[in-house]
mmCIF file of C-alpha atoms in Angstrom:
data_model
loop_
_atom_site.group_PDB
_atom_site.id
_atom_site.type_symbol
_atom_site.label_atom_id
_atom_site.label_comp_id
_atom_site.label_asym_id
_atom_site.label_seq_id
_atom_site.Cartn_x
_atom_site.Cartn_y
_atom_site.Cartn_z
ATOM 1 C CA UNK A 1 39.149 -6.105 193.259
ATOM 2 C CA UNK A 2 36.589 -8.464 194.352
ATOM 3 C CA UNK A 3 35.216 -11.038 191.185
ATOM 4 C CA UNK A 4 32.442 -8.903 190.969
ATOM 5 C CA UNK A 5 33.942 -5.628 190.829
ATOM 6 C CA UNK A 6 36.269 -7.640 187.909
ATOM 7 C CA UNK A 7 33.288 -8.491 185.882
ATOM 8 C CA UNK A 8 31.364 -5.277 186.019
ATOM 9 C CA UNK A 9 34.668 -3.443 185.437
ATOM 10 C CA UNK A 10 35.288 -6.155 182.321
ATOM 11 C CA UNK A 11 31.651 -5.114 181.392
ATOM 12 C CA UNK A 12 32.067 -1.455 181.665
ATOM 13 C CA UNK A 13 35.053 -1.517 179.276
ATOM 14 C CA UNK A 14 32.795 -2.866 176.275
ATOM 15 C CA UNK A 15 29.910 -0.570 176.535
ATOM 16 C CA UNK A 16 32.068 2.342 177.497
ATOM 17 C CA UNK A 17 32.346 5.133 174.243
ATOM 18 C CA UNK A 18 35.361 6.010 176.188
ATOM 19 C CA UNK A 19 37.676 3.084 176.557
ATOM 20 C CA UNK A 20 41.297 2.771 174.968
ATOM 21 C CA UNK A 21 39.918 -0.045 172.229
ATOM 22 C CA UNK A 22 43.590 -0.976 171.527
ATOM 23 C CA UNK A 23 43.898 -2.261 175.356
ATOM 24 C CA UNK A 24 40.390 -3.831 175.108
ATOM 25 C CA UNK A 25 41.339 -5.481 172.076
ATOM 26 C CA UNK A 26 44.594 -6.885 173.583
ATOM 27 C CA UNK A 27 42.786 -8.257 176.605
ATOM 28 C CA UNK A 28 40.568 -9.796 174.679
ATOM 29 C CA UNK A 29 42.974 -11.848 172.441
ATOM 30 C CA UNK A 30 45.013 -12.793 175.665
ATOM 31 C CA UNK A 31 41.721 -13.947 177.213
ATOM 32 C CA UNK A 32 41.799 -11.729 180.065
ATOM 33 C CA UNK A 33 38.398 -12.079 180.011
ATOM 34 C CA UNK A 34 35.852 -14.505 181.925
ATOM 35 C CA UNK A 35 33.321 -14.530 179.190
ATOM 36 C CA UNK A 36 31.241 -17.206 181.590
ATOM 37 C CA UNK A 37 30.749 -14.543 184.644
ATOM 38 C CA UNK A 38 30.606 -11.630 181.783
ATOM 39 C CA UNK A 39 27.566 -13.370 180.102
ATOM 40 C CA UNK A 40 26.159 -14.630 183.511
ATOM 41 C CA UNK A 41 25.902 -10.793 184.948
ATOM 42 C CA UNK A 42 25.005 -9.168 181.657
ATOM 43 C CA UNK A 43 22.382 -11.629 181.685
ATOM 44 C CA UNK A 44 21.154 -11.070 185.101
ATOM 45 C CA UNK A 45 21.540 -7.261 184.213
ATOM 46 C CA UNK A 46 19.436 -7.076 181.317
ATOM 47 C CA UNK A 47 22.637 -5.583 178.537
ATOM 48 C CA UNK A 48 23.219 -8.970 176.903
ATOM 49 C CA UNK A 49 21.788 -7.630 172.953
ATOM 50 C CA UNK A 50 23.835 -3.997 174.690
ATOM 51 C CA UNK A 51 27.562 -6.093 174.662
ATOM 52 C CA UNK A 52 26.884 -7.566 171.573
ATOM 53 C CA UNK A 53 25.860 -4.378 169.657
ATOM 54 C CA UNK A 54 29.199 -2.333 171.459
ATOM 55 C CA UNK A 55 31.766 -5.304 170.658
ATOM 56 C CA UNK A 56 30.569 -5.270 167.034
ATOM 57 C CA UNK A 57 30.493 -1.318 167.010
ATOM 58 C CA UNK A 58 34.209 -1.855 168.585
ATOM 59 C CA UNK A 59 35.170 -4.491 165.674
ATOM 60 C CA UNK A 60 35.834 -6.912 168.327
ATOM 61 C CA UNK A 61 33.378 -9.607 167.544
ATOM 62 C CA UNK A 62 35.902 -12.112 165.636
ATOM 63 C CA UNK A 63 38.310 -12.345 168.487
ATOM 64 C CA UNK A 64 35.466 -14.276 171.004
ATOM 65 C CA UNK A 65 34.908 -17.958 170.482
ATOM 66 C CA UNK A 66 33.139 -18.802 167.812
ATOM 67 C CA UNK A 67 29.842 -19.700 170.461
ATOM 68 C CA UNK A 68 29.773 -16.772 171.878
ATOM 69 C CA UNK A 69 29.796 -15.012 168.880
ATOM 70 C CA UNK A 70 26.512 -16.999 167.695
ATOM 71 C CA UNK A 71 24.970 -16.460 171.007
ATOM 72 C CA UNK A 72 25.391 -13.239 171.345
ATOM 73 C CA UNK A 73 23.880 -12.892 168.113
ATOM 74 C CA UNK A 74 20.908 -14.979 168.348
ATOM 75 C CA UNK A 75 19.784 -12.972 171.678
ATOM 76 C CA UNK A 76 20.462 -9.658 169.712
ATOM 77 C CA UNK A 77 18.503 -10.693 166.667
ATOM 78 C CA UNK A 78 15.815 -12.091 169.032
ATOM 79 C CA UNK A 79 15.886 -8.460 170.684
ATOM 80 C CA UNK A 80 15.733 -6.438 167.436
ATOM 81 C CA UNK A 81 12.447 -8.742 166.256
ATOM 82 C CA UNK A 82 11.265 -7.707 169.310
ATOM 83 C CA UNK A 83 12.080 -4.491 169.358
ATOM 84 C CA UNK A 84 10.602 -3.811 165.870
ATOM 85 C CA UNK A 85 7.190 -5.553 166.949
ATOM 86 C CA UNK A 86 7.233 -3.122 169.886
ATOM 87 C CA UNK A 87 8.188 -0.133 167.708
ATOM 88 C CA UNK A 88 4.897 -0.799 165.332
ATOM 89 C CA UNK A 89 2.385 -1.306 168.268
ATOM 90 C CA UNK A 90 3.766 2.195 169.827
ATOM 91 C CA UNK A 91 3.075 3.536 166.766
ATOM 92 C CA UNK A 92 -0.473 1.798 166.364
ATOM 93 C CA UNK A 93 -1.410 3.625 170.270
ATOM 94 C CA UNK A 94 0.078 6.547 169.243
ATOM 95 C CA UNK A 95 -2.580 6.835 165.689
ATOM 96 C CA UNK A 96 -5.331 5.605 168.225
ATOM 97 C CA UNK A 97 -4.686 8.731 170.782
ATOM 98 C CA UNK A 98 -4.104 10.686 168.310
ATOM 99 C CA UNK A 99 -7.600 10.079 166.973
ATOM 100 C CA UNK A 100 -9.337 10.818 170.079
ATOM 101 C CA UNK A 101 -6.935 14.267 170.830
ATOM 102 C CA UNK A 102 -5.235 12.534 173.793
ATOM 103 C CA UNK A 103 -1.964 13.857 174.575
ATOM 104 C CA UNK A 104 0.644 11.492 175.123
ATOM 105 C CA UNK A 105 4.388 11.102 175.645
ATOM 106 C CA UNK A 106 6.162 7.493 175.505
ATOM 107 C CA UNK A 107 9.038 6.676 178.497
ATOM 108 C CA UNK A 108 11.470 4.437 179.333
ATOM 109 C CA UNK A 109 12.780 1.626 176.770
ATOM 110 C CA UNK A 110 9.710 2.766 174.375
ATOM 111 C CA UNK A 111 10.562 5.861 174.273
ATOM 112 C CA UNK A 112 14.141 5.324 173.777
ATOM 113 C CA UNK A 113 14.076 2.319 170.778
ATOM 114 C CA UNK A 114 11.747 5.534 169.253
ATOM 115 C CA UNK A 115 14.330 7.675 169.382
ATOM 116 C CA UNK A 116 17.561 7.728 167.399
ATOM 117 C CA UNK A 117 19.950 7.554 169.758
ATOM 118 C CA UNK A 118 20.577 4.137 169.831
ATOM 119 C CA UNK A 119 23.011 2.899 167.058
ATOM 120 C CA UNK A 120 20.513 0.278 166.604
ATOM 121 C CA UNK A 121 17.130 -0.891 167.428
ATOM 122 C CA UNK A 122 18.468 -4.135 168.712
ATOM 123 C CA UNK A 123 20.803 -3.040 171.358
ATOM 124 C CA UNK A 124 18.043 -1.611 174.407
ATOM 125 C CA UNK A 125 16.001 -4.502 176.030
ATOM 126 C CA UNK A 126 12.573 -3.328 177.283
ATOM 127 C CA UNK A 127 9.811 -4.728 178.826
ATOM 128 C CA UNK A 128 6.430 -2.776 179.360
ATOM 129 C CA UNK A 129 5.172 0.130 176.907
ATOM 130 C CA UNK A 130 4.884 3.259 179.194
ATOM 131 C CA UNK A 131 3.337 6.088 178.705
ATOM 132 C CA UNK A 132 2.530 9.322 180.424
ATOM 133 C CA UNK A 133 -0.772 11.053 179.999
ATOM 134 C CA UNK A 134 -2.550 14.096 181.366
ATOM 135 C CA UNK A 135 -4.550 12.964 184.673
ATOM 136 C CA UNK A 136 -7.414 13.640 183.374
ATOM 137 C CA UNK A 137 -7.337 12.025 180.271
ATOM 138 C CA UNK A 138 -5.978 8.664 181.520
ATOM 139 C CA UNK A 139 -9.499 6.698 182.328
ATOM 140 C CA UNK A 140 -10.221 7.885 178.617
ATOM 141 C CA UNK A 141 -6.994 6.798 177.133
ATOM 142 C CA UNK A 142 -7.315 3.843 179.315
ATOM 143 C CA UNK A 143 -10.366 2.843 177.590
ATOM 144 C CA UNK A 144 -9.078 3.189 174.102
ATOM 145 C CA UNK A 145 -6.793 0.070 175.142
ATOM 146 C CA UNK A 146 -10.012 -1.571 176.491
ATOM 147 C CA UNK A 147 -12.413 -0.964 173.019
ATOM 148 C CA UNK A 148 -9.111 -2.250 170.594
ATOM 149 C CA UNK A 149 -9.075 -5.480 172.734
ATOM 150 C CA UNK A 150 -6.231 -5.229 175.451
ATOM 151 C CA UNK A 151 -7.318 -6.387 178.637
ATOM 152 C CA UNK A 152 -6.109 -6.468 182.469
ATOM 153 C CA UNK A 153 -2.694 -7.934 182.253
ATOM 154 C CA UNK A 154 -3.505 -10.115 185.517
ATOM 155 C CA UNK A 155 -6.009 -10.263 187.550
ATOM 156 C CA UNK A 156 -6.276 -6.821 189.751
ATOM 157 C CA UNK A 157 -5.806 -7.204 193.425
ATOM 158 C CA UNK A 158 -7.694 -4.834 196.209
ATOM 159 C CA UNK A 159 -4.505 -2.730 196.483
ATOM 160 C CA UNK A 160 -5.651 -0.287 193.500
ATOM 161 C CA UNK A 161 -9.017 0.078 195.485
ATOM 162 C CA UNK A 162 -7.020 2.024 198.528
ATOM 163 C CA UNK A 163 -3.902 2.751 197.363
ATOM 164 C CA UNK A 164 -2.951 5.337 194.547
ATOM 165 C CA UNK A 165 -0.128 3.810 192.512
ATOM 166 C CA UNK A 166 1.545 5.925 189.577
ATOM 167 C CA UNK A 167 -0.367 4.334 187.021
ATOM 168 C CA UNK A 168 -3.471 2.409 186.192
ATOM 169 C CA UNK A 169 -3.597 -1.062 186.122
ATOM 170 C CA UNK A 170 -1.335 -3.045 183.135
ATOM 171 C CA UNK A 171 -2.728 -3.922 180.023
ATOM 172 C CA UNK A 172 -2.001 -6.639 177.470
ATOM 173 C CA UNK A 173 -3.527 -8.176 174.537
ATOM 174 C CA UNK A 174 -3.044 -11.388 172.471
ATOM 175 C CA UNK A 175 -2.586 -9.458 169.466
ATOM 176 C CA UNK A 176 0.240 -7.572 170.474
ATOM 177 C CA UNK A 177 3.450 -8.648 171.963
ATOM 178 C CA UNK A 178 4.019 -5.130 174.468
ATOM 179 C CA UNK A 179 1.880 -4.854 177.750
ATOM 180 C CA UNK A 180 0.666 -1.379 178.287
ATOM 181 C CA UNK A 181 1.007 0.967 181.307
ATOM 182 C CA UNK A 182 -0.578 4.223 181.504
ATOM 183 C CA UNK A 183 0.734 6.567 183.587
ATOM 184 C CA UNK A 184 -0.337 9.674 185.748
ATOM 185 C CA UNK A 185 2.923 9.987 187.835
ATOM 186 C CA UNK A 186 7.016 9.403 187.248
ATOM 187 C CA UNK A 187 7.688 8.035 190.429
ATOM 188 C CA UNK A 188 7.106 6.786 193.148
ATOM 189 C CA UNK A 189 8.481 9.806 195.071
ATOM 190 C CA UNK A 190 7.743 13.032 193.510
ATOM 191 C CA UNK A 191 10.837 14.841 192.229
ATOM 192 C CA UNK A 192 11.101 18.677 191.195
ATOM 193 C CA UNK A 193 13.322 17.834 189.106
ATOM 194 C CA UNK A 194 10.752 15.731 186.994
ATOM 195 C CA UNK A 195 7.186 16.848 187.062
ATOM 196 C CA UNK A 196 4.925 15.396 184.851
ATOM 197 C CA UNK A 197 3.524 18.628 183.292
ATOM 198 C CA UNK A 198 7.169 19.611 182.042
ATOM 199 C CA UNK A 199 7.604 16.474 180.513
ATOM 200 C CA UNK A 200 4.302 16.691 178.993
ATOM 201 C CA UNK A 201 4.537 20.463 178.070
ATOM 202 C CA UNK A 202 8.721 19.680 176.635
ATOM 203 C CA UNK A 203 8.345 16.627 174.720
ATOM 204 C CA UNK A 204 9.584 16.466 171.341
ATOM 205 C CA UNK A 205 8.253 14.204 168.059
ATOM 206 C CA UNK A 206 10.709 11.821 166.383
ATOM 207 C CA UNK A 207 10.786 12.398 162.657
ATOM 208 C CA UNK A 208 9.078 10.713 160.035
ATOM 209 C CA UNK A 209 6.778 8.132 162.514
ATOM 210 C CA UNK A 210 6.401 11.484 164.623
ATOM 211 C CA UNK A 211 6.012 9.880 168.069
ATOM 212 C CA UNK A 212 6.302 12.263 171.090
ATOM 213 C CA UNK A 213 9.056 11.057 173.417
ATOM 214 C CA UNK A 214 10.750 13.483 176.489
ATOM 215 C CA UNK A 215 13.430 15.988 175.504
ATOM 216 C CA UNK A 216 16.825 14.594 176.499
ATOM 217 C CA UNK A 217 17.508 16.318 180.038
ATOM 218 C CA UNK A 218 14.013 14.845 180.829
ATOM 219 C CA UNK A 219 14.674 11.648 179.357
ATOM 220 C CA UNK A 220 18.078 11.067 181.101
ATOM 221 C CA UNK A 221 16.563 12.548 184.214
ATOM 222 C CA UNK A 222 13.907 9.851 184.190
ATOM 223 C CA UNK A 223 15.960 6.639 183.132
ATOM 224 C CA UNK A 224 18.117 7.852 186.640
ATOM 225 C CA UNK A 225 15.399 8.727 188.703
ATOM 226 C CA UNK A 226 13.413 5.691 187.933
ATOM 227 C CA UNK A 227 15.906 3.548 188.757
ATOM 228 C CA UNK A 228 17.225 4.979 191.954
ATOM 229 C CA UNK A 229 13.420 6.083 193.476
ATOM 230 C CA UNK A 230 11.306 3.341 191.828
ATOM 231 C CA UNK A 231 13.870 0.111 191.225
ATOM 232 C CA UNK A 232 15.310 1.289 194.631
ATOM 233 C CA UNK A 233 18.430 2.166 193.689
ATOM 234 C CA UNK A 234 19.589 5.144 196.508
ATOM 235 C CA UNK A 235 17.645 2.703 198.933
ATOM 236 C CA UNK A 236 19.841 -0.482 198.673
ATOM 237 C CA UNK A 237 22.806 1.132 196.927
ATOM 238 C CA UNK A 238 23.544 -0.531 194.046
ATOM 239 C CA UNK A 239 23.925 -0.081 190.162
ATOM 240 C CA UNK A 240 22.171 -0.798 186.826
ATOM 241 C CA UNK A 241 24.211 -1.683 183.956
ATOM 242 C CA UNK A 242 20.856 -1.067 181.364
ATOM 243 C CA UNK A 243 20.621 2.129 183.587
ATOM 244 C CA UNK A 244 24.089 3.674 183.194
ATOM 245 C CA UNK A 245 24.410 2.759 179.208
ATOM 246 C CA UNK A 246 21.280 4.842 178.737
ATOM 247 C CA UNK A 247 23.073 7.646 180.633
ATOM 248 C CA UNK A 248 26.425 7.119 178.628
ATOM 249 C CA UNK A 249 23.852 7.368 175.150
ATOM 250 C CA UNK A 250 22.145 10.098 176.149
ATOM 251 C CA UNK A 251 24.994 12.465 177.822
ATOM 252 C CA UNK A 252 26.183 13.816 174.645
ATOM 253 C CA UNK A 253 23.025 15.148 173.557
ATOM 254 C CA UNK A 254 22.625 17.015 176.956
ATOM 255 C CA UNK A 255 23.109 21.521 176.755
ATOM 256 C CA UNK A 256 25.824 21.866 179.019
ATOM 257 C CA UNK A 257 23.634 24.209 181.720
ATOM 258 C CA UNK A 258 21.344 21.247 181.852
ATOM 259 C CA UNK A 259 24.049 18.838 182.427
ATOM 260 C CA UNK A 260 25.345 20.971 185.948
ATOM 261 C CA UNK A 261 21.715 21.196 186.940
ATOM 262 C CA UNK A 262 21.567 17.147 187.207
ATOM 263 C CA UNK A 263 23.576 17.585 190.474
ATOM 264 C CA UNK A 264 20.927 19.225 192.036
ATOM 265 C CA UNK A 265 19.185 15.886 193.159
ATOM 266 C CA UNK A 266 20.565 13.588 195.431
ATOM 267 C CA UNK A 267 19.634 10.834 194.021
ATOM 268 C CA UNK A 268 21.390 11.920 190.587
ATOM 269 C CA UNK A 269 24.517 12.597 192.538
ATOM 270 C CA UNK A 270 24.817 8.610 193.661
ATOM 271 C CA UNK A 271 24.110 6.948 190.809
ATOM 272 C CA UNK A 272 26.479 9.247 189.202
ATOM 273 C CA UNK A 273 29.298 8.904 192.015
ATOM 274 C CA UNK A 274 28.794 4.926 191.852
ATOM 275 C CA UNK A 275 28.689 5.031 188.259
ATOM 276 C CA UNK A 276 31.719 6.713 187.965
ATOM 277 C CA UNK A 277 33.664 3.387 189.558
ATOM 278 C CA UNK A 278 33.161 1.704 185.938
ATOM 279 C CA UNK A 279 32.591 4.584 183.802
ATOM 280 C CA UNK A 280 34.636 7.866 182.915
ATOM 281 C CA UNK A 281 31.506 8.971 180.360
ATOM 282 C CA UNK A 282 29.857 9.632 183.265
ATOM 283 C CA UNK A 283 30.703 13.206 184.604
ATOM 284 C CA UNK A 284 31.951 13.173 188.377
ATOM 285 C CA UNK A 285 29.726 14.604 191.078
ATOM 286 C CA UNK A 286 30.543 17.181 193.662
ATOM 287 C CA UNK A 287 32.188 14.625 196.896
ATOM 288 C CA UNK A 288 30.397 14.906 200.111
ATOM 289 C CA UNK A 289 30.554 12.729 202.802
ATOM 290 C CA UNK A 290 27.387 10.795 202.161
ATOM 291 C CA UNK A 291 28.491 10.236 198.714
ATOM 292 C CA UNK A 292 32.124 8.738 200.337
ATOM 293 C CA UNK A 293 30.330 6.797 202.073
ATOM 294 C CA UNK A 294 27.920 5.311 199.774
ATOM 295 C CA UNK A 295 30.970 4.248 197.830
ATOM 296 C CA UNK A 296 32.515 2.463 201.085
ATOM 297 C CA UNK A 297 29.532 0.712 201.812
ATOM 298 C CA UNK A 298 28.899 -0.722 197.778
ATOM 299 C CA UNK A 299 32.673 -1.910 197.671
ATOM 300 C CA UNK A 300 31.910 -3.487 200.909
ATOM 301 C CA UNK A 301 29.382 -5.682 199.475
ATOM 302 C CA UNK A 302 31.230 -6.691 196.360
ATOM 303 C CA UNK A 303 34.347 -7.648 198.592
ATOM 304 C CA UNK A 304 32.245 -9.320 201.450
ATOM 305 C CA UNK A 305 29.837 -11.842 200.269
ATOM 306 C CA UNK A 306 28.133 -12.301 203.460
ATOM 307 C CA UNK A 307 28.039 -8.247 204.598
ATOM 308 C CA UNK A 308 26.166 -7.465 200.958
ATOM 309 C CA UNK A 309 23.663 -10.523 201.524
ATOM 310 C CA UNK A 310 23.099 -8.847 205.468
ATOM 311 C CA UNK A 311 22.939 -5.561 204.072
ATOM 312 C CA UNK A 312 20.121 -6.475 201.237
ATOM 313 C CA UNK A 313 18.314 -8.567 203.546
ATOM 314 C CA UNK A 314 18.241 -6.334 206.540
ATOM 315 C CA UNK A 315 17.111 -3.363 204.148
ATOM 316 C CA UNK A 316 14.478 -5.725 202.835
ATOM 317 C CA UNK A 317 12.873 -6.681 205.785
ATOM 318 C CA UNK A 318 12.669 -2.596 206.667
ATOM 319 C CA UNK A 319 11.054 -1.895 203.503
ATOM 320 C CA UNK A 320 8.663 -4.687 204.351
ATOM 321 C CA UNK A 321 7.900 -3.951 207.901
ATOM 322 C CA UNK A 322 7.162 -0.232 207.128
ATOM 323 C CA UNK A 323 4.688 -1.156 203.959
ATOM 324 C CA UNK A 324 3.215 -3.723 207.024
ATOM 325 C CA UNK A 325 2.922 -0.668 209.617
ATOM 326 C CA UNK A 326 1.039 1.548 207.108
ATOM 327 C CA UNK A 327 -1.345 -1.277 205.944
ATOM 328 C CA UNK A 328 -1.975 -2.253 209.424
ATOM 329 C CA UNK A 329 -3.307 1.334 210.578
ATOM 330 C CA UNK A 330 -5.167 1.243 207.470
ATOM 331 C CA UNK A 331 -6.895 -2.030 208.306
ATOM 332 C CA UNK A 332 -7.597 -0.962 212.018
ATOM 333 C CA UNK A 333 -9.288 2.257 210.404
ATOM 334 C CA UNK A 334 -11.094 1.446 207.450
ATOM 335 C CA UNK A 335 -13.542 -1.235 207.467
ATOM 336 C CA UNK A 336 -14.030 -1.820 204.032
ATOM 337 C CA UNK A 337 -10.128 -2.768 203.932
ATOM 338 C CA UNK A 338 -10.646 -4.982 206.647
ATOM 339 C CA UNK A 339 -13.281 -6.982 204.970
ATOM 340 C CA UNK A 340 -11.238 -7.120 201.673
ATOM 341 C CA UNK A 341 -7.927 -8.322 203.229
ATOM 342 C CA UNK A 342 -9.727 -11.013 205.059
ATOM 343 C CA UNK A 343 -11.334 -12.307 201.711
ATOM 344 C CA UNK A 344 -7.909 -12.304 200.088
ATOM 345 C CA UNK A 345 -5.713 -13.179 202.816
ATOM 346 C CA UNK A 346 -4.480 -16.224 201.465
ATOM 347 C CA UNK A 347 -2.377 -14.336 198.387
ATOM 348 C CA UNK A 348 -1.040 -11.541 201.252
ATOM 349 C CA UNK A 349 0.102 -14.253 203.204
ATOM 350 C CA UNK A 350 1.860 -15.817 200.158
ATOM 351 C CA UNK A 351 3.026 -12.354 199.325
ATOM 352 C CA UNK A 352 4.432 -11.625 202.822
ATOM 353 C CA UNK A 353 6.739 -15.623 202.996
ATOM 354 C CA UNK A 354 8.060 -14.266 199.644
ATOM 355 C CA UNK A 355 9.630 -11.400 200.950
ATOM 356 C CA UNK A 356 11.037 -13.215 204.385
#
């Protein structure tokens, strides 16, 4: 196995509800274990407060180094302050729709440090609140945010002018620590499999605070989907580590019909068939030969330093070239686009070196 491939497999072992703890504990005491590339990818992977809450759920805590141990710790409790903070303004939006009959169902991390799924609070790191409203009630909800003093996160661009994105601009305010996106749309791609009126229509309220969050098959379906359509998953081919330990949390609360259905969408089946490489929570999907090769082509770039650097950049500059086409037309045709991009062709410019 290539280093990488050693560290995510090293990885996969702690969060896993699966693994043979005895074995885990062993390696652990013989210092199998890089702990330096382990806290360097968890890191860059977003599951730091994750290993720390899964090693102490393990019992496994007193055999690191006595440093690790207290860093580990300090990022968890700084994640669970955070968490809690972000738990109280969701609940604070929530009262404020709820006032003005505006019907509302959390996602992502805010929906899931709602729920009770987690063992605790602490162990999910999230960034924005996100929330899904009905289309039409989004410019009202929107300016709820406005009237209890959030404001435009940064300054808008022309984009939003032209360009329909999934939801309306980001919103922060100094009071609170979460920025706030309201949504109209999933993803970026629409999905059958996720449609925003049957997420709206099957959400279910947590008990006792009595936020609305998406049932569980939504929920999962979303926390894959997002990540493959919208953080490009399926279109660069490679993995989440936040992404599959929200699938391993959330597969034993899934009916078993609902659980075959997930293989219904393509991009389910490849974050499932690369996820199973590290994780045997995750169920297998159906092989295929896109799905073989999918798998070739990931271990390829974990082996071959140089062929996964070619591969992201070559993917990149594809991605770029067709958002380039489609804005070009758009310039030739429309002339209030033209004038806009002209007056703010300095930041495209700037935008367009950072992606070469």
């Amino acid at each position: 196995m290539s280093p990488l491939e050693v560290t995510l497999t090293h990885i996969s072992r702690i969060l896993s509800f699966k693994t043979d703890q005895l074995s885990l504990k062993q390696d652990i005491i013989n210092h199998v274990f890089n702990w330096e590339s382990i806290i360097s990818e968890g890191s860059r992977q977003l599951v730091i407060p994750t290993l720390y809450s899964r090693l102490k759920s393990k019992d496994l805590l007193q055999y690191l180094p006595q440093d690790l141990q207290h860093y580990l710790a300090y990022i968890f409790d700084l994640n669970k302050e955070r968490n809690n903070a972000l738990l109280q303004e969701v609940k604070l939006i929530s009262s404020w729709f709820k006032t003005k009959n505006i019907e509302h169902v959390y996602l992502k991390g805010a929906a899931m440090i709602a729920s009770n799924y987690y063992e605790d609070i602490g162990e999910r790191m999230i960034g924005d609140i996100d929330i899904l409203i009905p289309r039409a009630q989004c410019q009202q909800a929107f300016d709820v945010l406005i009237d209890n003093g959030y404001t435009y996160a940064k300054e808008p661009t022309i984009s939003p002018k032209y360009f329909e994105d999934k939801h309306l601009l980001r919103l922060a305010s100094k009071d609170y620590i979460g920025a706030v996106e309201i949504h109209f749309k999933l993803l970026d791609k629409d999905q059958k499999a996720l449609h925003p009126v049957h997420v709206l229509e099957n959400k279910q309220f947590i008990e006792i605070t009595n936020i609305p969050i998406p049932s569980v098959k939504h929920l999962l379906i979303h926390n894959v989907l997002n990540f493959q359509i919208n953080d490009f998953g399926s279109f660069y081919n490679f993995i989440g580590l936040k992404n599959f330990y929200d699938t391993l949390v959330l597969l034993p609360h899934l009916e078993l019909d609902d659980e075959k259905e997930l293989f219904k969408n393509r991009h389910l089946k490849n974050n499932f068939n690369l996820g199973r490489l590290y994780f045997n929570d995750i169920p297998k999907p159906p092989t295929s030969l896109r799905l073989t090769y999918n798998t070739k082509v990931y271990l390829l770039k974990n082996k071959y330093q140089n062929f996964g650097f070619w591969h992201y950049k070559i993917l990149s500059y594809i991605k770029l070239l067709k958002l380039v086409l489609h804005r070009t037309w758009f310039f030739l045709v429309n002339r209030n686009y033209r004038k806009d991009v002209l007056n703010d062709r300095q930041r495209i410019k700037d935008f367009i070196k950072s992606k070469l």
